[in-house]
Coordinates of C-alpha atoms and ligand atoms in Angstrom, one line a residue:
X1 CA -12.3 3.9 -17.3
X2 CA -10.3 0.6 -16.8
X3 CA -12.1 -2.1 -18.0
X4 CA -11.9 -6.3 -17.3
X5 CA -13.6 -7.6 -20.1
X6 CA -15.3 -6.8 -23.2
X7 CA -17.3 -4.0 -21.7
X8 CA -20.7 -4.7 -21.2
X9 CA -23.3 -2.2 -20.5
X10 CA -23.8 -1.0 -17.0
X11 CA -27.8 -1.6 -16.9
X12 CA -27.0 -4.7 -14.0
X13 CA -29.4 -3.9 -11.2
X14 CA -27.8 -2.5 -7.9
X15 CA -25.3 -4.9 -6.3
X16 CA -27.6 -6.5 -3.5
X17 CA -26.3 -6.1 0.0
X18 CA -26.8 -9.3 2.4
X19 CA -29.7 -9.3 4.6
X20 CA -29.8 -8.8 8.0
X21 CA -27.3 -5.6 8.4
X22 CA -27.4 -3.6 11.5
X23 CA -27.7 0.2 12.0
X24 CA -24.0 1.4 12.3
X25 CA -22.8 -2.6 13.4
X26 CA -23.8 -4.0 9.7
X27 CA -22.8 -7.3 9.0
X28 CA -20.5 -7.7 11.9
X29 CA -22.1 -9.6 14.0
X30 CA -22.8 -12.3 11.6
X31 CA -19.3 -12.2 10.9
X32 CA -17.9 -12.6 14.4
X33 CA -21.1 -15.4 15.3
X34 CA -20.9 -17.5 12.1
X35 CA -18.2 -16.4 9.4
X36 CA -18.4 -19.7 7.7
X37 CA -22.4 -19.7 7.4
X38 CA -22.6 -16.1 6.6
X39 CA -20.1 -16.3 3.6
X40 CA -21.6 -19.6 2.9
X41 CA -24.5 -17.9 2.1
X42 CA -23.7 -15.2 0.0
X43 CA -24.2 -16.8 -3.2
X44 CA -27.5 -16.9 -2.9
X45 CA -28.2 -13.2 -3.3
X46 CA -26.0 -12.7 -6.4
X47 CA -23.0 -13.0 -8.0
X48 CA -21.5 -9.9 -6.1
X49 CA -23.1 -8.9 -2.5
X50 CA -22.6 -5.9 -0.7
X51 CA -21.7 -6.5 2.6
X52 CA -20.8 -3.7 5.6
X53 CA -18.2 -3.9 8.3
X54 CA -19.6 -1.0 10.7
X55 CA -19.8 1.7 8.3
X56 CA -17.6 0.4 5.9
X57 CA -19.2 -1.4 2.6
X58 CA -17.3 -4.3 1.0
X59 CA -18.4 -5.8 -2.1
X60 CA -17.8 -9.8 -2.0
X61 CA -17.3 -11.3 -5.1
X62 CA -19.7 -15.3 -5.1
X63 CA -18.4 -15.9 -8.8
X64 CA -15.4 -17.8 -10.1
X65 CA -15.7 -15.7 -13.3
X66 CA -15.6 -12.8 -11.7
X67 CA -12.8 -14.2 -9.1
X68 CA -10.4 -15.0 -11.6
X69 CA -11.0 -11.3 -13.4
X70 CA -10.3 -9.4 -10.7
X71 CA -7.2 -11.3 -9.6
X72 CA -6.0 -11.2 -13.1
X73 CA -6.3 -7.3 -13.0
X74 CA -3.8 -6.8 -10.5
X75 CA -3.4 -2.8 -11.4
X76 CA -6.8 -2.2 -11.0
X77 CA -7.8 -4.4 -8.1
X78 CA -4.7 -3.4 -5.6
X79 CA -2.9 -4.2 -2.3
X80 CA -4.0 -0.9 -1.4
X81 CA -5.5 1.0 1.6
X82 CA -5.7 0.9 5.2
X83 CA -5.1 -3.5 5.7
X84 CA -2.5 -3.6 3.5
X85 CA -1.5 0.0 5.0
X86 CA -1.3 -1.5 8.6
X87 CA 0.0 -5.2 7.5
X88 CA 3.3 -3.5 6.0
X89 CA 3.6 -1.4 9.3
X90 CA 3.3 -4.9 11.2
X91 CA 5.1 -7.4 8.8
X92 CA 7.3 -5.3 6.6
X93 CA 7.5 -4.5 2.7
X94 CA 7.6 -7.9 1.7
X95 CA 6.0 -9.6 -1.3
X96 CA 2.6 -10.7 0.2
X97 CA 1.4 -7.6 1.2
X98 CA 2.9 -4.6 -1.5
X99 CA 1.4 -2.8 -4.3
X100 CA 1.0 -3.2 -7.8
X101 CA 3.6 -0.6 -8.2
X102 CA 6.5 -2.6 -6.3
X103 CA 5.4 -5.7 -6.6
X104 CA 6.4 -6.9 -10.4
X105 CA 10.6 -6.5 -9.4
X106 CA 9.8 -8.4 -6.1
X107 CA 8.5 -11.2 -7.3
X108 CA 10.7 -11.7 -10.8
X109 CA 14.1 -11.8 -7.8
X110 CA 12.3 -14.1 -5.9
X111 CA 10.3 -16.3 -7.7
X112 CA 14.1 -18.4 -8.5
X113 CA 13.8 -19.6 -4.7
X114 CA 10.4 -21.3 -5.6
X115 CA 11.4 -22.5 -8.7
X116 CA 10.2 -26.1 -8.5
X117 CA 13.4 -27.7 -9.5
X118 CA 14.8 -25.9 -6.2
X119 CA 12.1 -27.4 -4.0
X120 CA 13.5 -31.1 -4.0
X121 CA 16.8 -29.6 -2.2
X122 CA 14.5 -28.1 0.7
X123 CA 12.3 -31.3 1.2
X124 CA 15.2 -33.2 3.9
X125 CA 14.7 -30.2 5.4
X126 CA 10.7 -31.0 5.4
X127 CA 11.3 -34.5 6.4
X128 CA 13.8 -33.9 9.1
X129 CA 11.7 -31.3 11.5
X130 CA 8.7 -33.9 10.9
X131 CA 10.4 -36.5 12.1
X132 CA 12.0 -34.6 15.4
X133 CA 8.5 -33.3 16.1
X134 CA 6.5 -36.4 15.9
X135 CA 9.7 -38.8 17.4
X136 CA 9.1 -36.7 20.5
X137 CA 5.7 -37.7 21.3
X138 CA 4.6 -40.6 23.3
X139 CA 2.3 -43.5 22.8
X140 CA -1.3 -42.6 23.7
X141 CA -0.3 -38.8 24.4
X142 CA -2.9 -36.4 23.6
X143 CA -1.7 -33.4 21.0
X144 CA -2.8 -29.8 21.2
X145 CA -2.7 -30.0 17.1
X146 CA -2.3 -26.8 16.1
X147 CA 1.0 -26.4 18.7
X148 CA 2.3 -29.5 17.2
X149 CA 2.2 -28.6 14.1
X150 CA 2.9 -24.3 14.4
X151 CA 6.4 -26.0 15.7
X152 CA 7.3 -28.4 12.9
X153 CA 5.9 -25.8 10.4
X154 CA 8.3 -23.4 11.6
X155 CA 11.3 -25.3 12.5
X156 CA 10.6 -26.6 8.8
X157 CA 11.2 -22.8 7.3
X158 CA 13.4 -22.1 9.7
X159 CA 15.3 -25.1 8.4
X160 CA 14.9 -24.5 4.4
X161 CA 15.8 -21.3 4.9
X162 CA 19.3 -21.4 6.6
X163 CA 19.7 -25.3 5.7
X164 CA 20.0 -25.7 9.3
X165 CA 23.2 -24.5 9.9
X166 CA 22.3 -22.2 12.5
X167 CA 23.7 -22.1 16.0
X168 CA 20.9 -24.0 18.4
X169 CA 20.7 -20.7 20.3
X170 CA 20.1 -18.6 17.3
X171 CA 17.5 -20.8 15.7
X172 CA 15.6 -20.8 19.1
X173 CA 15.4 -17.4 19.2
X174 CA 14.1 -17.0 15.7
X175 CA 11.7 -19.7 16.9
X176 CA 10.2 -17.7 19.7
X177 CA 9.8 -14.6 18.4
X178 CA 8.6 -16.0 15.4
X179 CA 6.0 -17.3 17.8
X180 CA 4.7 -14.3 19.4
X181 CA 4.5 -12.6 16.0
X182 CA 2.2 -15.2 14.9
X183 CA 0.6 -15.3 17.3
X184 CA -0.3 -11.2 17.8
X185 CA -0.3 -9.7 14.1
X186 CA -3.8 -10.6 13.1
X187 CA -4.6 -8.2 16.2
X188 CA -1.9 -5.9 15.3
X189 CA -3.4 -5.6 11.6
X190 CA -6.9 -5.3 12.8
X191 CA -6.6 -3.1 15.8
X192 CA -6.3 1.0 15.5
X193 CA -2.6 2.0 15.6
X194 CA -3.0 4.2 18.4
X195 CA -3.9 0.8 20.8
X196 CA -1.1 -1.0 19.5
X197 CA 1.1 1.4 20.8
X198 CA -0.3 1.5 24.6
X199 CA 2.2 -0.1 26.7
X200 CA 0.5 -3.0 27.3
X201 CA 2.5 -5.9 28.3
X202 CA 1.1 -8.0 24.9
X203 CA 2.6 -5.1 23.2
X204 CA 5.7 -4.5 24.2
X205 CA 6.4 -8.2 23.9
X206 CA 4.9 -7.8 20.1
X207 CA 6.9 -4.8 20.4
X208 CA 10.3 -6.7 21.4
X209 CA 9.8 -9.9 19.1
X210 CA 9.3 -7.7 16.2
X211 CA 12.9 -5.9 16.8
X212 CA 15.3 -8.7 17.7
X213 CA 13.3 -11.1 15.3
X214 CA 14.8 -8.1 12.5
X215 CA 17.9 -8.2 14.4
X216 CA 18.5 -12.1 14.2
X217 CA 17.4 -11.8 10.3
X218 CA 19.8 -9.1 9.8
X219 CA 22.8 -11.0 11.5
X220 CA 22.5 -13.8 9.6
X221 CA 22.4 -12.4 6.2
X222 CA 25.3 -10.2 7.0
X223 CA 27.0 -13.1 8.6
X224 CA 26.5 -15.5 5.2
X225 CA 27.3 -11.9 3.2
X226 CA 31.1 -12.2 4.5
X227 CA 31.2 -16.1 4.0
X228 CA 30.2 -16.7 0.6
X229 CA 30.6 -20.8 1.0
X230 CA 27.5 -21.2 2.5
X231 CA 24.7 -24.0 1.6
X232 CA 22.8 -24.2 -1.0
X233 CA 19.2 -22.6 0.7
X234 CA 16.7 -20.0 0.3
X235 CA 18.7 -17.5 1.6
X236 CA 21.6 -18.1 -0.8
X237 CA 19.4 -18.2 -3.3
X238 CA 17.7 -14.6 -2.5
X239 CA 21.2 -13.6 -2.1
X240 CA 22.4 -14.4 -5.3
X241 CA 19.2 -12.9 -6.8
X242 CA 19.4 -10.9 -10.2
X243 CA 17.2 -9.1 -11.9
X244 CA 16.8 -10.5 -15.6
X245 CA 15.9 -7.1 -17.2
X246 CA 19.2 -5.5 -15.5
X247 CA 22.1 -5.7 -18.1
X248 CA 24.9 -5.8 -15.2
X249 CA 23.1 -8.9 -13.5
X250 CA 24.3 -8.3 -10.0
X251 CA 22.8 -9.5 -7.0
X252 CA 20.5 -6.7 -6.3
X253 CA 18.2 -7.3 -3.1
X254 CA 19.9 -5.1 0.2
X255 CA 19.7 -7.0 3.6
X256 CA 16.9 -4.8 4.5
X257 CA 15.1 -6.3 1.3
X258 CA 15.7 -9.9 2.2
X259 CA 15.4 -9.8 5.6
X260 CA 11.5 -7.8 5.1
X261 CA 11.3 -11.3 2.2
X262 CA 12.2 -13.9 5.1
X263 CA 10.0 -12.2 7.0
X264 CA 6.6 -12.6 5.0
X265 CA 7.7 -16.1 4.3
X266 CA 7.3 -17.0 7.8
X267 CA 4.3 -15.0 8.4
X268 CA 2.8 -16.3 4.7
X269 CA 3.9 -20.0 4.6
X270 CA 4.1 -21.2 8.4
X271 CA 0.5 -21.0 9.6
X272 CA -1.0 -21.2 6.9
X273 CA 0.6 -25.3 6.2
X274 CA 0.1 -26.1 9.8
X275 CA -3.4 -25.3 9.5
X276 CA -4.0 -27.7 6.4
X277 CA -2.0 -30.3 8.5
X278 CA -4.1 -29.7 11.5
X279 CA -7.4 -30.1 9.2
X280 CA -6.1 -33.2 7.7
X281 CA -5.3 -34.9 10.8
X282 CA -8.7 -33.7 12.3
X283 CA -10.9 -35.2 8.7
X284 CA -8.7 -38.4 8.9
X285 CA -9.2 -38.9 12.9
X286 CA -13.1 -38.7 11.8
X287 CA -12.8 -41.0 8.4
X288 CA -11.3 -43.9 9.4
X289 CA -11.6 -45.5 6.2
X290 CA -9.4 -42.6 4.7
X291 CA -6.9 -43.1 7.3
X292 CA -6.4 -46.6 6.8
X293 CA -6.1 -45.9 3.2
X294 CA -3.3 -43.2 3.5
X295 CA -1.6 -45.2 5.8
X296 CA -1.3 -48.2 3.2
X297 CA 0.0 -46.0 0.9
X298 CA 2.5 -44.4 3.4
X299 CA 3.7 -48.1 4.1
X300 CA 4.6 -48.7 0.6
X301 CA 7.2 -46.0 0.8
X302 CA 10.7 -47.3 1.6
X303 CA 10.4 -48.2 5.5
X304 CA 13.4 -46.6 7.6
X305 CA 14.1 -44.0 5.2
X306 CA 11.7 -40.3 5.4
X307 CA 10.0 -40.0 2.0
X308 CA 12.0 -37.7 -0.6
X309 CA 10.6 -35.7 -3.5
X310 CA 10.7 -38.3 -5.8
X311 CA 8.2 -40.7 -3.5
X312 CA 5.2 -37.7 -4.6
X313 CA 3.9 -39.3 -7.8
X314 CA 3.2 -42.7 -5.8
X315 CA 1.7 -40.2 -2.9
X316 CA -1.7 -39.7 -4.6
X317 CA -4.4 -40.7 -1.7
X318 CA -2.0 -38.3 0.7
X319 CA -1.9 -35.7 -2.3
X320 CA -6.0 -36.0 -3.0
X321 CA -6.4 -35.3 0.7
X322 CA -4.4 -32.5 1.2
X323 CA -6.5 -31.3 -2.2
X324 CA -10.2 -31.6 -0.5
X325 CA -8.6 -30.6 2.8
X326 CA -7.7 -27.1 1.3
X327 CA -10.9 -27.3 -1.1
X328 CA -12.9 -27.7 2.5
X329 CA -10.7 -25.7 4.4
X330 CA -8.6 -23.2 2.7
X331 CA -5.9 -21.5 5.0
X332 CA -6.3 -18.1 3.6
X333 CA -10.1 -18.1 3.4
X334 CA -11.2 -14.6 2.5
X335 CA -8.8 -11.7 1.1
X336 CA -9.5 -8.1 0.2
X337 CA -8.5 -5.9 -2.7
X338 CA -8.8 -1.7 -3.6
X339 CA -10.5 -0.3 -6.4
X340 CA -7.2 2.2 -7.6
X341 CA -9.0 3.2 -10.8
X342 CA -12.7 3.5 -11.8
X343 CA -13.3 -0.2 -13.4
X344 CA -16.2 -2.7 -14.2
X345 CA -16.9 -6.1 -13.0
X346 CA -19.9 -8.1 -13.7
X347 CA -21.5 -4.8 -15.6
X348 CA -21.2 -2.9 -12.9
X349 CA -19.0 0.3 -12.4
X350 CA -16.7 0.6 -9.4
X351 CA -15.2 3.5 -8.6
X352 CA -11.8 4.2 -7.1
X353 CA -11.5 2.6 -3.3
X354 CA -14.3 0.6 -3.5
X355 CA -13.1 -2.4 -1.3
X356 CA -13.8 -5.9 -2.6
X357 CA -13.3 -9.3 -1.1
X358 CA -12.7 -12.6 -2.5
X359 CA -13.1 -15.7 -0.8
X360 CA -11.5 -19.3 -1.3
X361 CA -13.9 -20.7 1.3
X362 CA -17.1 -19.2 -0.6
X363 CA -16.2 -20.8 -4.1
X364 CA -14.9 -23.9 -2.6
X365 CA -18.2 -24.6 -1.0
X366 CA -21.0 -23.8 -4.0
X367 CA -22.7 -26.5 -4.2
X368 CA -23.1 -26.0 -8.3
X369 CA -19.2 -27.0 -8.5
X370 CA -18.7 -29.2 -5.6
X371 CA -21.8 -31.6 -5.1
X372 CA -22.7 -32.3 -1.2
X373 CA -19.7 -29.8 -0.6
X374 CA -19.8 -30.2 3.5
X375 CA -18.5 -33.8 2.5
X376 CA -15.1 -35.0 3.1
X377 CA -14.3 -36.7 -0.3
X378 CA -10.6 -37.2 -1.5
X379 CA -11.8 -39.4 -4.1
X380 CA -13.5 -36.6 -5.9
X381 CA -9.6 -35.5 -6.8
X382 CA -9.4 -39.4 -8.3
X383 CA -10.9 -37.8 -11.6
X384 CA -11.1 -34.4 -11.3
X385 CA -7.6 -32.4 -11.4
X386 CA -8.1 -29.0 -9.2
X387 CA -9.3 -26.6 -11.9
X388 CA -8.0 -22.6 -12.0
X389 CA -11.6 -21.0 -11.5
X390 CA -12.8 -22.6 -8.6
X391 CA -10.4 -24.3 -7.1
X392 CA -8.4 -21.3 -5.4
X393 CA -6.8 -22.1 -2.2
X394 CA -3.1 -20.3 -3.2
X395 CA -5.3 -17.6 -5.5
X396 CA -4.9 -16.9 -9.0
X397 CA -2.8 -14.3 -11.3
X398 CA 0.2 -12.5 -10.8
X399 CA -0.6 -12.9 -6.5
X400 CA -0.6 -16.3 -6.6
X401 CA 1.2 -18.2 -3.6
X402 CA 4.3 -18.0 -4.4
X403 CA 5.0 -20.9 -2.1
X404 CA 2.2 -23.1 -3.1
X405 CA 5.0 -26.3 -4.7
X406 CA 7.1 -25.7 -1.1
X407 CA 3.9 -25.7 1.0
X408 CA 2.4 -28.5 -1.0
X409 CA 5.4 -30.8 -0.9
X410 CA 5.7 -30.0 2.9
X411 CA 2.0 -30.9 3.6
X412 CA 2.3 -34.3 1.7
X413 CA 5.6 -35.6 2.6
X414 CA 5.0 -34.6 6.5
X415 CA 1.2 -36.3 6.6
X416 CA 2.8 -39.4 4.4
X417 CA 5.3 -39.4 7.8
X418 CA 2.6 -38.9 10.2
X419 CA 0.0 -41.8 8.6
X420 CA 2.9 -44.2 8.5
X421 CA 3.9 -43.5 12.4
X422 CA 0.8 -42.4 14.4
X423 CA -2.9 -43.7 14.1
X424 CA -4.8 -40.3 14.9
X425 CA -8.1 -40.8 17.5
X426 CA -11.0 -38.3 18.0
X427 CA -11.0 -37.0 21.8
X428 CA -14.6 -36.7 23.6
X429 CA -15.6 -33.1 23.9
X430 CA -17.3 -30.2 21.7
X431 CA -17.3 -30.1 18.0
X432 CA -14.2 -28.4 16.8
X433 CA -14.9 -24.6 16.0
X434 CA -12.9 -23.4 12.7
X435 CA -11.1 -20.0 13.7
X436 CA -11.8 -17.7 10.8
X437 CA -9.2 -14.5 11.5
X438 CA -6.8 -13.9 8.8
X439 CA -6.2 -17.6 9.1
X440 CA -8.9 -20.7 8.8
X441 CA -7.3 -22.8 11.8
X442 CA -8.6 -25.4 14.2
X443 CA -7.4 -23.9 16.9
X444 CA -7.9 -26.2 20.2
X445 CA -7.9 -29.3 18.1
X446 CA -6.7 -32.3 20.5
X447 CA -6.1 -35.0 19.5
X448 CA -5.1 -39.1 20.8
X449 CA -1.8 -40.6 18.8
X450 CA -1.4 -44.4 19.2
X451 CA 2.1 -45.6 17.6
X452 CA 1.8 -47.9 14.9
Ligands
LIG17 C1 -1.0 -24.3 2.6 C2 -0.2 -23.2 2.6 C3 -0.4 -21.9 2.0 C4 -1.6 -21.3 1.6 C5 -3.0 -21.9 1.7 C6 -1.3 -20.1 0.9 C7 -2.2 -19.2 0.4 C8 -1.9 -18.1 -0.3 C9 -2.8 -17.2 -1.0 C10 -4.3 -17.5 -1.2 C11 -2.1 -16.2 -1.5 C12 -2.7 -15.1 -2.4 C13 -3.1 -13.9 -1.6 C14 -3.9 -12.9 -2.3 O1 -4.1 -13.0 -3.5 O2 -4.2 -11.9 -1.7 C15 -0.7 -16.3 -1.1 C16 0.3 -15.4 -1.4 C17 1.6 -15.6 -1.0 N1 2.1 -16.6 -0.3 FE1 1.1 -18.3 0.3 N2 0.1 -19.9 1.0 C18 0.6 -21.0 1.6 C19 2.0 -21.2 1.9 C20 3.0 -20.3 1.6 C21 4.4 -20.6 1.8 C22 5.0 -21.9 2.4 C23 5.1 -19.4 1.5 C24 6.5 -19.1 1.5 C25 7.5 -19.9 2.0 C26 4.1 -18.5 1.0 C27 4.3 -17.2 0.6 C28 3.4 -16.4 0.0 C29 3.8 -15.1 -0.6 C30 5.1 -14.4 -0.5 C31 2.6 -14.6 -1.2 C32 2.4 -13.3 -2.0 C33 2.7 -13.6 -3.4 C34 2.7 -12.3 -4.3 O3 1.9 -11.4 -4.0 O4 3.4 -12.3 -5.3 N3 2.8 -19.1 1.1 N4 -0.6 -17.5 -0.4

């Protein structure tokens, strides 16, 4: 048996499971009323809670401790099973999303791209689709905020990945499709196979996105394959990729390779940095205080000029609200793992393809780490640095975010553009509801923007 610590003996009591479970619905209708509140409320039934989806029993892990073992223990605790299953037949074999087994040679020929002296060459890029985005709107114009932001997000990757050399026609095509496949692959992931292939008219336009979206992927990398002088960008750099451990140290990744990589970049890295955008502009609309504050500091960046990667150190108030925005609401808010071996956690013995769940969201709201944890506080960053147990909005271990230095210099350069231009207003209306699918979003979000 696989072990993840000194092994303790197994006399723990039975893992509790969460109250309130239904005959053959089980927790699900907690989860689709209230998933905030019910995973909120976890913690108070142990460190891991046993949880059921319909029939299906997940064990959710309320413990940093425990958090960080698991993730750590990447062989045992897999990318395995039917979600991961049915998110490679919607989004590829890319990094995010394959197993243990394929996943070390993945991420050692792509991890150079991330590198964090590469990211200062892809923050223009950063600065440049802010700026068209927010130059378009108009002076007392109300924003559907997640729109805005999908748009720059993506015209952002788009952007650092081909360093905008794309024909207009091209990149708009990428654009829409990239769109719709946003859009429909949290229902494609979650809904039986046999339904997604009904020829319903959201499918076949999933169906059609998925293809020429491939397609335009494909033609690009051969295109920049027969003309070697291309710019220095992500693609060239997957391109180029070799594999340290191979003596011959040729470029090694096929187009099929890349273009599956590019792929879960977009998918991985687009909605997930709109979202924290979107939750940052909604917290500052509602702290004014904080607003005015960011703003002073975006002032005191060089006017005229976009901010650069080497304006972040003087960023802090924009950095420490990114911070408690993800610490309040992290993007990727709950994830899953498989059991591919027997193995113990917390003194208790799992066996193979027991399903387990971690959750961002759950640690970053225990009110033991976080005091008054509802509260929007960037100030609590002023002393504290974001520490590795509880603070896990890009996960832990050999997953981590891969993209986590790209999405945070994104985030903080783009809101250091948008408190410097555009004073952000709360509209009348209903509370805004979080969206808890495979993404945390604020999806409706309006919002007023008065030029400054
Ligand atoms: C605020 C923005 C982002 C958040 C909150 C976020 C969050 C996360 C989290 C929590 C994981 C770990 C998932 C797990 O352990 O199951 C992850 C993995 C990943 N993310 Fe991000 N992400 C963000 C932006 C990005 C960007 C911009 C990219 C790429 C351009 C990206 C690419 C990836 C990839 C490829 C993985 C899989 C890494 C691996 O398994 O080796 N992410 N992300």
């Amino acid at each position: 048996m696989a072990t993840t610590s000194t092994f303790p003996p197994m006399n723990a009591p039975a893992i509790p499971t969460a109250p309130g479970a239904l005959p053959v619905l089980g927790h699900a209708l907690q989860l689709l009323r209230d998933p905030l509140g019910f995973v909120r409320g976890l913690p108070q039934h142990g460190e891991l809670v046993r949880v059921r989806l319909g029939t299906h029993p997940v064990v959710v892990v309320c413990d940093p401790e425990l958090t960080r073992r698991l993730l750590l223990d990447d062989r045992s605790f897999d990318k395995v099973g039917p979600i991961y299953q049915r998110s490679q037949d919607v989004v590829g074999d890319g990094l995010a999303g394959c197993p243990h087994s394929r996943h070390r040679r993945q991420r050692r020929l792509c991890q150079p791209s991330f590198h964090p002296h590469r990211i200062p060459e892809y923050a223009p890029h950063f600065t440049a689709a802010a700026d068209q985005r927010i130059g378009a709107w108009q002076d007392g114009q109300l924003i559907d905020v997640s729109r805005e932001l999908m748009t720059m997000t993506m015209r952002s990757s788009v952007s650092a990945m081909f360093a905008a050399e794309l024909p207009t026609q091209v990149e708009q095509l990428l654009l829409t499709d990239l769109t719709t496949l946003l859009g429909g692959s949290f229902r494609q992931i979650v809904s039986p196979a046999l339904l997604n292939q009904l020829p319903t008219r959201a499918n076949q336009r999933y169906q059609l996105a998925t293809e020429r979206f491939g397609r335009t992927l494909r033609e690009i990398i051969g295109h920049r394959r027969t003309d070697r002088t291309g710019p220095a960008d992500l693609l060239s750099s997957l391109l180029g990729a070799v594999d340290p451990e191979d003596p011959d140290g040729q470029p090694v990744l096929t187009d099929h390779e890349i273009s599956d990589q590019l792929r879960t970049f977009f998918v991985a890295g687009t909605e997930t940095t709109a979202a924290t955008l979107g939750w940052a502009l909604h917290l500052l609309s509602r702290h004014p205080r904080v607003q005015s504050a960011l703003q002073a500091e975006a002032d005191a960046v060089p006017a005229g000029s976009p901010p650069t990667a080497a304006d972040l150190p003087a960023l802090r108030t924009t950095a420490n609200v990114i911070t408690e925005t993800l610490r309040l609401y992290p993007p990727a808010w709950m994830l899953t793992r498989e059991t591919t071996q027997p193995v113990e956690l917390g003194g208790h013995a799992f066996p193979t393809a027991t399903q387990v769940a971690w959750s961002p969201y759950l640690l970053h709201h225990r009110p033991d780490f976080y005091p008054e944890p509802e509260r929007f506080d960037p100030d609590r960053w002023s002393e504290r640095k974001p520490d590795r147990t509880t603070f896990l909005p890009f996960g832990s271990g050999p997953r981590k975010c891969i993209g986590d230095q790209f999405a945070l210099t994104q985030a903080t350069l783009a809101l250091a553009m948008l408190a410097a231009r555009w004073q952000f207003t709360p509209v009348a209306g209903p509370p805004v509801k979080p969206v808890a699918k495979s993404t945390l979003t604020p999806r409706g979000l309006r919002l007023r923007v008065t030029r400054r």
